[in-house]
mmCIF file of N, CA and C and ligand atoms in Angstrom:
data_model
loop_
_atom_site.group_PDB
_atom_site.id
_atom_site.type_symbol
_atom_site.label_atom_id
_atom_site.label_comp_id
_atom_site.label_asym_id
_atom_site.label_seq_id
_atom_site.Cartn_x
_atom_site.Cartn_y
_atom_site.Cartn_z
ATOM 1 N N MET A 1 -1.384 -63.344 -58.002
ATOM 2 C CA MET A 1 -0.222 -63.635 -57.267
ATOM 3 C C MET A 1 0.854 -63.975 -58.181
ATOM 4 N N ASN A 2 2.115 -63.621 -57.846
ATOM 5 C CA ASN A 2 3.241 -63.881 -58.740
ATOM 6 C C ASN A 2 3.796 -65.286 -58.306
ATOM 7 N N LYS A 3 5.157 -65.398 -58.329
ATOM 8 C CA LYS A 3 5.801 -66.658 -57.997
ATOM 9 C C LYS A 3 5.780 -66.862 -56.464
ATOM 10 N N ILE A 4 6.063 -68.137 -56.161
ATOM 11 C CA ILE A 4 6.356 -68.340 -54.719
ATOM 12 C C ILE A 4 7.596 -67.625 -54.233
ATOM 13 N N GLU A 5 7.423 -66.827 -53.274
ATOM 14 C CA GLU A 5 8.555 -66.069 -52.793
ATOM 15 C C GLU A 5 9.493 -66.819 -51.963
ATOM 16 N N HIS A 6 9.013 -67.576 -50.967
ATOM 17 C CA HIS A 6 9.786 -68.482 -50.192
ATOM 18 C C HIS A 6 8.869 -69.497 -49.504
ATOM 19 N N ILE A 7 9.543 -70.462 -48.861
ATOM 20 C CA ILE A 7 8.849 -71.470 -48.074
ATOM 21 C C ILE A 7 9.337 -71.363 -46.615
ATOM 22 N N GLY A 8 8.526 -71.234 -45.698
ATOM 23 C CA GLY A 8 8.843 -71.017 -44.328
ATOM 24 C C GLY A 8 8.806 -72.346 -43.578
ATOM 25 N N ILE A 9 9.864 -72.624 -42.842
ATOM 26 C CA ILE A 9 10.014 -73.957 -42.113
ATOM 27 C C ILE A 9 10.246 -73.710 -40.627
ATOM 28 N N ALA A 10 9.327 -74.235 -39.822
ATOM 29 C CA ALA A 10 9.430 -74.018 -38.321
ATOM 30 C C ALA A 10 10.443 -74.991 -37.748
ATOM 31 N N VAL A 11 11.415 -74.477 -37.057
ATOM 32 C CA VAL A 11 12.450 -75.335 -36.465
ATOM 33 C C VAL A 11 12.539 -75.072 -35.038
ATOM 34 N N ARG A 12 12.961 -76.094 -34.221
ATOM 35 C CA ARG A 12 13.217 -75.960 -32.794
ATOM 36 C C ARG A 12 14.511 -75.248 -32.453
ATOM 37 N N ASP A 13 15.501 -75.602 -33.235
ATOM 38 C CA ASP A 13 16.943 -75.223 -32.908
ATOM 39 C C ASP A 13 17.541 -74.548 -34.112
ATOM 40 N N MET A 14 17.612 -73.240 -34.158
ATOM 41 C CA MET A 14 18.028 -72.565 -35.321
ATOM 42 C C MET A 14 19.465 -72.853 -35.804
ATOM 43 N N ALA A 15 20.354 -72.953 -34.862
ATOM 44 C CA ALA A 15 21.735 -73.251 -35.184
ATOM 45 C C ALA A 15 21.867 -74.639 -35.841
ATOM 46 N N ALA A 16 21.169 -75.619 -35.283
ATOM 47 C CA ALA A 16 21.193 -76.963 -35.811
ATOM 48 C C ALA A 16 20.520 -77.061 -37.236
ATOM 49 N N ALA A 17 19.373 -76.276 -37.383
ATOM 50 C CA ALA A 17 18.668 -76.296 -38.653
ATOM 51 C C ALA A 17 19.392 -75.554 -39.691
ATOM 52 N N THR A 18 20.048 -74.465 -39.312
ATOM 53 C CA THR A 18 20.915 -73.732 -40.303
ATOM 54 C C THR A 18 21.946 -74.597 -40.789
ATOM 55 N N ASP A 19 22.601 -75.371 -40.046
ATOM 56 C CA ASP A 19 23.647 -76.315 -40.464
ATOM 57 C C ASP A 19 23.144 -77.284 -41.468
ATOM 58 N N ILE A 20 21.975 -77.891 -41.086
ATOM 59 C CA ILE A 20 21.416 -78.915 -41.932
ATOM 60 C C ILE A 20 21.092 -78.305 -43.326
ATOM 61 N N TYR A 21 20.332 -77.071 -43.323
ATOM 62 C CA TYR A 21 19.935 -76.561 -44.603
ATOM 63 C C TYR A 21 21.083 -76.017 -45.398
ATOM 64 N N GLU A 22 22.084 -75.523 -44.737
ATOM 65 C CA GLU A 22 23.225 -75.026 -45.516
ATOM 66 C C GLU A 22 23.969 -76.189 -46.260
ATOM 67 N N ARG A 23 23.997 -77.366 -45.574
ATOM 68 C CA ARG A 23 24.589 -78.579 -46.233
ATOM 69 C C ARG A 23 23.713 -79.137 -47.294
ATOM 70 N N LEU A 24 22.342 -79.087 -46.965
ATOM 71 C CA LEU A 24 21.361 -79.601 -47.982
ATOM 72 C C LEU A 24 21.442 -78.838 -49.266
ATOM 73 N N LEU A 25 21.442 -77.496 -49.097
ATOM 74 C CA LEU A 25 21.308 -76.661 -50.284
ATOM 75 C C LEU A 25 22.669 -76.203 -50.839
ATOM 76 N N ASN A 26 23.734 -76.564 -50.080
ATOM 77 C CA ASN A 26 25.039 -76.160 -50.457
ATOM 78 C C ASN A 26 25.174 -74.634 -50.646
ATOM 79 N N THR A 27 24.585 -73.963 -49.691
ATOM 80 C CA THR A 27 24.632 -72.439 -49.690
ATOM 81 C C THR A 27 24.788 -71.962 -48.316
ATOM 82 N N LYS A 28 24.988 -70.643 -48.167
ATOM 83 C CA LYS A 28 25.119 -69.984 -46.892
ATOM 84 C C LYS A 28 23.966 -69.100 -46.658
ATOM 85 N N VAL A 29 23.635 -68.921 -45.391
ATOM 86 C CA VAL A 29 22.584 -67.980 -45.009
ATOM 87 C C VAL A 29 22.918 -66.469 -45.564
ATOM 88 N N TYR A 30 21.952 -65.815 -46.100
ATOM 89 C CA TYR A 30 22.273 -64.494 -46.668
ATOM 90 C C TYR A 30 21.660 -63.378 -45.798
ATOM 91 N N LYS A 31 20.751 -63.814 -44.901
ATOM 92 C CA LYS A 31 20.114 -62.881 -43.980
ATOM 93 C C LYS A 31 19.586 -63.464 -42.720
ATOM 94 N N THR A 32 19.910 -62.732 -41.631
ATOM 95 C CA THR A 32 19.352 -63.223 -40.305
ATOM 96 C C THR A 32 18.502 -62.066 -39.705
ATOM 97 N N GLU A 33 17.393 -62.319 -39.214
ATOM 98 C CA GLU A 33 16.522 -61.164 -38.798
ATOM 99 C C GLU A 33 15.662 -61.687 -37.695
ATOM 100 N N SER A 34 15.521 -60.824 -36.633
ATOM 101 C CA SER A 34 14.466 -61.127 -35.631
ATOM 102 C C SER A 34 13.364 -60.223 -35.852
ATOM 103 N N VAL A 35 12.034 -60.812 -35.773
ATOM 104 C CA VAL A 35 10.856 -60.044 -35.893
ATOM 105 C C VAL A 35 10.267 -60.073 -34.434
ATOM 106 N N ALA A 36 10.541 -58.975 -33.763
ATOM 107 C CA ALA A 36 10.170 -58.882 -32.294
ATOM 108 C C ALA A 36 8.683 -59.085 -32.200
ATOM 109 N N SER A 37 7.842 -58.478 -32.998
ATOM 110 C CA SER A 37 6.337 -58.447 -32.931
ATOM 111 C C SER A 37 5.806 -59.904 -33.084
ATOM 112 N N GLU A 38 6.576 -60.745 -33.717
ATOM 113 C CA GLU A 38 6.150 -62.201 -33.947
ATOM 114 C C GLU A 38 6.845 -63.155 -32.962
ATOM 115 N N TYR A 39 7.791 -62.658 -32.149
ATOM 116 C CA TYR A 39 8.598 -63.487 -31.272
ATOM 117 C C TYR A 39 9.304 -64.560 -32.121
ATOM 118 N N VAL A 40 10.029 -64.192 -33.142
ATOM 119 C CA VAL A 40 10.543 -65.117 -34.012
ATOM 120 C C VAL A 40 11.932 -64.642 -34.520
ATOM 121 N N ASN A 41 12.825 -65.580 -34.666
ATOM 122 C CA ASN A 41 14.102 -65.405 -35.389
ATOM 123 C C ASN A 41 13.986 -66.043 -36.819
ATOM 124 N N THR A 42 14.458 -65.374 -37.727
ATOM 125 C CA THR A 42 14.364 -65.873 -39.066
ATOM 126 C C THR A 42 15.769 -65.944 -39.699
ATOM 127 N N VAL A 43 15.947 -66.829 -40.649
ATOM 128 C CA VAL A 43 17.171 -67.087 -41.316
ATOM 129 C C VAL A 43 16.799 -67.342 -42.731
ATOM 130 N N PHE A 44 17.413 -66.577 -43.713
ATOM 131 C CA PHE A 44 17.021 -66.876 -45.200
ATOM 132 C C PHE A 44 18.219 -67.431 -45.939
ATOM 133 N N MET A 45 17.877 -68.375 -46.692
ATOM 134 C CA MET A 45 18.871 -69.058 -47.699
ATOM 135 C C MET A 45 18.293 -69.046 -49.078
ATOM 136 N N GLN A 46 19.147 -68.994 -50.015
ATOM 137 C CA GLN A 46 18.712 -69.007 -51.425
ATOM 138 C C GLN A 46 19.439 -70.079 -52.238
ATOM 139 N N THR A 47 18.755 -70.734 -53.022
ATOM 140 C CA THR A 47 19.377 -71.700 -53.944
ATOM 141 C C THR A 47 18.663 -71.547 -55.253
ATOM 142 N N GLY A 48 19.424 -71.157 -56.286
ATOM 143 C CA GLY A 48 18.828 -70.804 -57.562
ATOM 144 C C GLY A 48 17.782 -69.621 -57.316
ATOM 145 N N PRO A 49 16.595 -69.808 -57.831
ATOM 146 C CA PRO A 49 15.537 -68.738 -57.582
ATOM 147 C C PRO A 49 14.808 -69.025 -56.329
ATOM 148 N N ASN A 50 15.147 -70.090 -55.568
ATOM 149 C CA ASN A 50 14.236 -70.493 -54.466
ATOM 150 C C ASN A 50 14.808 -69.987 -53.145
ATOM 151 N N LYS A 51 13.892 -69.496 -52.350
ATOM 152 C CA LYS A 51 14.326 -68.991 -50.924
ATOM 153 C C LYS A 51 13.607 -69.965 -49.881
ATOM 154 N N ILE A 52 14.397 -70.214 -48.838
ATOM 155 C CA ILE A 52 13.882 -70.936 -47.734
ATOM 156 C C ILE A 52 14.091 -69.996 -46.501
ATOM 157 N N GLU A 53 13.001 -69.931 -45.691
ATOM 158 C CA GLU A 53 13.057 -69.124 -44.474
ATOM 159 C C GLU A 53 12.941 -70.167 -43.272
ATOM 160 N N LEU A 54 13.920 -70.097 -42.374
ATOM 161 C CA LEU A 54 13.811 -70.917 -41.203
ATOM 162 C C LEU A 54 13.317 -70.100 -40.123
ATOM 163 N N LEU A 55 12.362 -70.525 -39.346
ATOM 164 C CA LEU A 55 11.655 -69.835 -38.250
ATOM 165 C C LEU A 55 11.849 -70.470 -36.886
ATOM 166 N N GLU A 56 12.356 -69.791 -35.991
ATOM 167 C CA GLU A 56 12.502 -70.261 -34.662
ATOM 168 C C GLU A 56 11.855 -69.339 -33.615
ATOM 169 N N ALA A 57 11.168 -69.945 -32.614
ATOM 170 C CA ALA A 57 10.378 -69.153 -31.693
ATOM 171 C C ALA A 57 11.350 -68.477 -30.698
ATOM 172 N N THR A 58 11.111 -67.307 -30.229
ATOM 173 C CA THR A 58 11.868 -66.694 -29.179
ATOM 174 C C THR A 58 11.167 -66.624 -27.844
ATOM 175 N N SER A 59 9.936 -67.151 -27.922
ATOM 176 C CA SER A 59 9.089 -67.071 -26.694
ATOM 177 C C SER A 59 8.089 -68.185 -26.755
ATOM 178 N N PRO A 60 7.609 -68.747 -25.678
ATOM 179 C CA PRO A 60 6.524 -69.687 -25.799
ATOM 180 C C PRO A 60 5.240 -69.262 -26.374
ATOM 181 N N ASP A 61 5.124 -67.848 -26.304
ATOM 182 C CA ASP A 61 3.905 -67.245 -26.887
ATOM 183 C C ASP A 61 4.015 -67.099 -28.431
ATOM 184 N N SER A 62 5.155 -67.430 -28.909
ATOM 185 C CA SER A 62 5.320 -67.295 -30.415
ATOM 186 C C SER A 62 4.358 -68.210 -31.170
ATOM 187 N N PRO A 63 3.825 -67.755 -32.258
ATOM 188 C CA PRO A 63 3.036 -68.588 -33.135
ATOM 189 C C PRO A 63 3.865 -69.778 -33.578
ATOM 190 N N ILE A 64 5.172 -69.588 -33.660
ATOM 191 C CA ILE A 64 5.980 -70.755 -34.126
ATOM 192 C C ILE A 64 6.113 -71.794 -33.069
ATOM 193 N N ALA A 65 6.279 -71.360 -31.762
ATOM 194 C CA ALA A 65 6.192 -72.266 -30.669
ATOM 195 C C ALA A 65 4.874 -73.078 -30.659
ATOM 196 N N LYS A 66 3.792 -72.396 -30.857
ATOM 197 C CA LYS A 66 2.414 -73.024 -30.820
ATOM 198 C C LYS A 66 2.360 -74.068 -32.039
ATOM 199 N N PHE A 67 2.824 -73.529 -33.173
ATOM 200 C CA PHE A 67 2.795 -74.501 -34.353
ATOM 201 C C PHE A 67 3.541 -75.764 -34.093
ATOM 202 N N ILE A 68 4.808 -75.638 -33.493
ATOM 203 C CA ILE A 68 5.557 -76.872 -33.285
ATOM 204 C C ILE A 68 4.999 -77.745 -32.217
ATOM 205 N N GLU A 69 4.462 -77.076 -31.187
ATOM 206 C CA GLU A 69 3.793 -77.869 -30.186
ATOM 207 C C GLU A 69 2.560 -78.704 -30.735
ATOM 208 N N LYS A 70 1.867 -78.136 -31.670
ATOM 209 C CA LYS A 70 0.692 -78.769 -32.231
ATOM 210 C C LYS A 70 1.053 -79.871 -33.347
ATOM 211 N N ARG A 71 2.046 -79.422 -34.198
ATOM 212 C CA ARG A 71 2.237 -80.196 -35.424
ATOM 213 C C ARG A 71 3.656 -80.690 -35.602
ATOM 214 N N GLY A 72 4.530 -80.258 -34.735
ATOM 215 C CA GLY A 72 6.001 -80.629 -34.854
ATOM 216 C C GLY A 72 6.684 -79.641 -35.819
ATOM 217 N N GLU A 73 7.959 -79.846 -36.017
ATOM 218 C CA GLU A 73 8.668 -79.091 -36.967
ATOM 219 C C GLU A 73 8.228 -79.414 -38.373
ATOM 220 N N GLY A 74 8.418 -78.519 -39.259
ATOM 221 C CA GLY A 74 8.139 -78.764 -40.624
ATOM 222 C C GLY A 74 7.684 -77.531 -41.388
ATOM 223 N N ILE A 75 7.064 -77.672 -42.516
ATOM 224 C CA ILE A 75 6.668 -76.535 -43.446
ATOM 225 C C ILE A 75 5.613 -75.749 -42.606
ATOM 226 N N HIS A 76 5.810 -74.496 -42.501
ATOM 227 C CA HIS A 76 5.010 -73.679 -41.711
ATOM 228 C C HIS A 76 4.123 -72.794 -42.570
ATOM 229 N N HIS A 77 4.666 -72.245 -43.721
ATOM 230 C CA HIS A 77 3.862 -71.466 -44.626
ATOM 231 C C HIS A 77 4.518 -71.425 -45.954
ATOM 232 N N ILE A 78 3.697 -71.110 -46.941
ATOM 233 C CA ILE A 78 4.163 -70.843 -48.265
ATOM 234 C C ILE A 78 3.812 -69.288 -48.556
ATOM 235 N N ALA A 79 4.861 -68.665 -49.024
ATOM 236 C CA ALA A 79 4.749 -67.210 -49.291
ATOM 237 C C ALA A 79 4.712 -66.894 -50.732
ATOM 238 N N PHE A 80 3.782 -66.139 -51.201
ATOM 239 C CA PHE A 80 3.604 -65.720 -52.560
ATOM 240 C C PHE A 80 3.990 -64.184 -52.751
ATOM 241 N N ASP A 81 4.726 -63.962 -53.691
ATOM 242 C CA ASP A 81 5.068 -62.520 -54.048
ATOM 243 C C ASP A 81 3.807 -61.935 -54.693
ATOM 244 N N VAL A 82 3.473 -60.741 -54.232
ATOM 245 C CA VAL A 82 2.420 -60.027 -54.890
ATOM 246 C C VAL A 82 2.938 -58.621 -55.152
ATOM 247 N N THR A 83 2.273 -58.029 -56.206
ATOM 248 C CA THR A 83 2.693 -56.676 -56.690
ATOM 249 C C THR A 83 1.989 -55.653 -55.788
ATOM 250 N N ASP A 84 0.708 -55.821 -55.481
ATOM 251 C CA ASP A 84 -0.035 -54.841 -54.715
ATOM 252 C C ASP A 84 -0.770 -55.603 -53.578
ATOM 253 N N ILE A 85 -0.158 -55.569 -52.368
ATOM 254 C CA ILE A 85 -0.601 -56.420 -51.305
ATOM 255 C C ILE A 85 -2.025 -56.017 -50.847
ATOM 256 N N ARG A 86 -2.341 -54.696 -50.903
ATOM 257 C CA ARG A 86 -3.691 -54.317 -50.466
ATOM 258 C C ARG A 86 -4.736 -54.826 -51.344
ATOM 259 N N ALA A 87 -4.488 -54.710 -52.733
ATOM 260 C CA ALA A 87 -5.424 -55.152 -53.772
ATOM 261 C C ALA A 87 -5.636 -56.704 -53.609
ATOM 262 N N GLU A 88 -4.540 -57.414 -53.312
ATOM 263 C CA GLU A 88 -4.635 -58.807 -53.290
ATOM 264 C C GLU A 88 -5.366 -59.243 -51.950
ATOM 265 N N MET A 89 -5.237 -58.474 -50.887
ATOM 266 C CA MET A 89 -5.878 -58.697 -49.637
ATOM 267 C C MET A 89 -7.410 -58.471 -49.909
ATOM 268 N N ALA A 90 -7.754 -57.407 -50.565
ATOM 269 C CA ALA A 90 -9.210 -57.124 -50.852
ATOM 270 C C ALA A 90 -9.804 -58.301 -51.766
ATOM 271 N N ARG A 91 -9.018 -58.682 -52.718
ATOM 272 C CA ARG A 91 -9.554 -59.758 -53.574
ATOM 273 C C ARG A 91 -9.781 -61.069 -52.783
ATOM 274 N N LEU A 92 -8.817 -61.468 -51.937
ATOM 275 C CA LEU A 92 -9.011 -62.631 -51.179
ATOM 276 C C LEU A 92 -10.184 -62.607 -50.229
ATOM 277 N N LYS A 93 -10.324 -61.343 -49.617
ATOM 278 C CA LYS A 93 -11.445 -61.196 -48.635
ATOM 279 C C LYS A 93 -12.722 -61.301 -49.377
ATOM 280 N N ALA A 94 -12.807 -60.783 -50.552
ATOM 281 C CA ALA A 94 -14.067 -60.846 -51.352
ATOM 282 C C ALA A 94 -14.324 -62.275 -51.776
ATOM 283 N N GLU A 95 -13.234 -63.149 -51.908
ATOM 284 C CA GLU A 95 -13.368 -64.496 -52.256
ATOM 285 C C GLU A 95 -13.711 -65.372 -51.028
ATOM 286 N N GLY A 96 -13.785 -64.755 -49.881
ATOM 287 C CA GLY A 96 -14.193 -65.524 -48.674
ATOM 288 C C GLY A 96 -13.083 -66.066 -47.826
ATOM 289 N N PHE A 97 -11.919 -65.708 -48.139
ATOM 290 C CA PHE A 97 -10.768 -66.147 -47.332
ATOM 291 C C PHE A 97 -10.692 -65.324 -46.060
ATOM 292 N N THR A 98 -10.092 -65.873 -45.019
ATOM 293 C CA THR A 98 -9.901 -65.248 -43.780
ATOM 294 C C THR A 98 -8.491 -64.753 -43.680
ATOM 295 N N LEU A 99 -8.369 -63.415 -43.602
ATOM 296 C CA LEU A 99 -7.030 -62.767 -43.419
ATOM 297 C C LEU A 99 -6.654 -62.673 -41.917
ATOM 298 N N LEU A 100 -5.426 -62.882 -41.607
ATOM 299 C CA LEU A 100 -5.051 -62.866 -40.204
ATOM 300 C C LEU A 100 -4.678 -61.498 -39.725
ATOM 301 N N ASN A 101 -4.440 -60.640 -40.724
ATOM 302 C CA ASN A 101 -4.285 -59.222 -40.336
ATOM 303 C C ASN A 101 -4.980 -58.299 -41.356
ATOM 304 N N GLU A 102 -5.618 -57.305 -40.824
ATOM 305 C CA GLU A 102 -6.469 -56.451 -41.612
ATOM 306 C C GLU A 102 -5.629 -55.433 -42.428
ATOM 307 N N GLU A 103 -4.443 -55.170 -41.841
ATOM 308 C CA GLU A 103 -3.549 -54.191 -42.557
ATOM 309 C C GLU A 103 -2.271 -54.983 -42.889
ATOM 310 N N PRO A 104 -1.597 -54.676 -43.989
ATOM 311 C CA PRO A 104 -0.338 -55.285 -44.188
ATOM 312 C C PRO A 104 0.598 -54.962 -43.092
ATOM 313 N N LYS A 105 1.524 -55.840 -42.676
ATOM 314 C CA LYS A 105 2.519 -55.464 -41.645
ATOM 315 C C LYS A 105 3.918 -55.750 -42.104
ATOM 316 N N LYS A 106 4.820 -55.164 -41.366
ATOM 317 C CA LYS A 106 6.257 -55.247 -41.721
ATOM 318 C C LYS A 106 6.754 -56.665 -41.299
ATOM 319 N N GLY A 107 7.136 -57.388 -42.383
ATOM 320 C CA GLY A 107 7.643 -58.736 -42.084
ATOM 321 C C GLY A 107 9.171 -58.753 -42.220
ATOM 322 N N ALA A 108 9.703 -59.948 -42.252
ATOM 323 C CA ALA A 108 11.179 -60.172 -42.399
ATOM 324 C C ALA A 108 11.571 -59.845 -43.841
ATOM 325 N N ASP A 109 12.820 -59.605 -44.081
ATOM 326 C CA ASP A 109 13.395 -59.493 -45.447
ATOM 327 C C ASP A 109 12.833 -58.342 -46.232
ATOM 328 N N ASN A 110 12.571 -57.252 -45.521
ATOM 329 C CA ASN A 110 12.084 -56.051 -46.161
ATOM 330 C C ASN A 110 10.796 -56.205 -47.030
ATOM 331 N N LYS A 111 9.833 -56.781 -46.326
ATOM 332 C CA LYS A 111 8.529 -57.114 -47.023
ATOM 333 C C LYS A 111 7.358 -56.603 -46.261
ATOM 334 N N LEU A 112 6.330 -56.213 -46.975
ATOM 335 C CA LEU A 112 5.047 -55.983 -46.318
ATOM 336 C C LEU A 112 4.266 -57.417 -46.433
ATOM 337 N N VAL A 113 3.771 -57.841 -45.408
ATOM 338 C CA VAL A 113 3.079 -59.135 -45.351
ATOM 339 C C VAL A 113 1.716 -59.230 -44.850
ATOM 340 N N CYS A 114 1.009 -60.246 -45.243
ATOM 341 C CA CYS A 114 -0.296 -60.534 -44.698
ATOM 342 C C CYS A 114 -0.464 -62.008 -44.744
ATOM 343 N N PHE A 115 -1.062 -62.604 -43.692
ATOM 344 C CA PHE A 115 -1.177 -64.053 -43.585
ATOM 345 C C PHE A 115 -2.752 -64.443 -43.904
ATOM 346 N N VAL A 116 -2.988 -65.543 -44.568
ATOM 347 C CA VAL A 116 -4.180 -66.055 -44.850
ATOM 348 C C VAL A 116 -4.431 -67.293 -43.965
ATOM 349 N N HIS A 117 -5.541 -67.380 -43.252
ATOM 350 C CA HIS A 117 -5.832 -68.388 -42.311
ATOM 351 C C HIS A 117 -5.859 -69.785 -42.966
ATOM 352 N N PRO A 118 -5.035 -70.703 -42.404
ATOM 353 C CA PRO A 118 -4.923 -72.021 -42.997
ATOM 354 C C PRO A 118 -6.301 -72.794 -43.068
ATOM 355 N N LYS A 119 -7.169 -72.442 -42.203
ATOM 356 C CA LYS A 119 -8.500 -73.134 -42.145
ATOM 357 C C LYS A 119 -9.184 -73.194 -43.517
ATOM 358 N N GLY A 120 -9.078 -72.054 -44.253
ATOM 359 C CA GLY A 120 -9.818 -72.061 -45.506
ATOM 360 C C GLY A 120 -8.978 -72.465 -46.632
ATOM 361 N N VAL A 121 -7.728 -72.783 -46.337
ATOM 362 C CA VAL A 121 -6.746 -73.173 -47.354
ATOM 363 C C VAL A 121 -6.181 -74.514 -47.282
ATOM 364 N N ASN A 122 -7.066 -75.521 -46.865
ATOM 365 C CA ASN A 122 -6.617 -76.931 -46.707
ATOM 366 C C ASN A 122 -5.489 -77.105 -45.808
ATOM 367 N N GLY A 123 -5.423 -76.297 -44.778
ATOM 368 C CA GLY A 123 -4.479 -76.503 -43.714
ATOM 369 C C GLY A 123 -3.097 -75.863 -43.937
ATOM 370 N N VAL A 124 -3.014 -75.036 -45.036
ATOM 371 C CA VAL A 124 -1.721 -74.399 -45.333
ATOM 372 C C VAL A 124 -1.760 -72.914 -45.027
ATOM 373 N N LEU A 125 -0.892 -72.484 -44.201
ATOM 374 C CA LEU A 125 -0.906 -71.024 -43.895
ATOM 375 C C LEU A 125 -0.191 -70.404 -45.173
ATOM 376 N N ILE A 126 -0.799 -69.319 -45.668
ATOM 377 C CA ILE A 126 -0.419 -68.609 -46.779
ATOM 378 C C ILE A 126 0.085 -67.240 -46.378
ATOM 379 N N GLU A 127 1.208 -66.857 -46.959
ATOM 380 C CA GLU A 127 1.701 -65.505 -46.625
ATOM 381 C C GLU A 127 1.746 -64.712 -48.009
ATOM 382 N N LEU A 128 1.151 -63.552 -47.967
ATOM 383 C CA LEU A 128 1.418 -62.620 -49.146
ATOM 384 C C LEU A 128 2.604 -61.773 -48.839
ATOM 385 N N CYS A 129 3.459 -61.485 -49.782
ATOM 386 C CA CYS A 129 4.444 -60.486 -49.442
ATOM 387 C C CYS A 129 4.755 -59.629 -50.650
ATOM 388 N N GLN A 130 4.940 -58.386 -50.309
ATOM 389 C CA GLN A 130 5.159 -57.362 -51.239
ATOM 390 C C GLN A 130 6.536 -56.778 -50.919
ATOM 391 N N GLU A 131 7.508 -56.705 -51.861
ATOM 392 C CA GLU A 131 8.788 -56.128 -51.614
ATOM 393 C C GLU A 131 8.546 -54.611 -51.332
ATOM 394 N N ILE A 132 9.228 -54.098 -50.292
ATOM 395 C CA ILE A 132 9.146 -52.669 -50.028
ATOM 396 C C ILE A 132 10.082 -51.961 -50.816
ATOM 397 N N GLY A 133 9.663 -51.222 -51.811
ATOM 398 C CA GLY A 133 10.502 -50.686 -52.860
ATOM 399 C C GLY A 133 11.281 -49.462 -52.375
HETATM 400 ZN ZN1 ZN B 1 7.661 -66.086 -44.562
#
């Protein structure tokens, strides 16, 4: 795995959270995107080399809605940049980690993504992401 690509934060109210993080980081949103398959709205901000992804549920069935219901707002996942997502998925599987999707899927911000179940990772949801070139 390469560097941390971004940190995902689950929020209840995207407009309010965007305002908070823009003021915190002294920057503006550079990308807004809905991922219909995940029932989620996303907003990306960057400060220096660091990216923050805010995630808001668009349906009660959204994984983000379920996460907030269970654990409240807060850090939802850590995403690592990978060069070859399929190779990394195979490696993690062989190491005994549980992948939440068997095939890479199209995520936000022009990425192929795969999630690793938090159960085997001390409660932290991990996202692998490969830039679609
Ligand atoms: Zn993410």
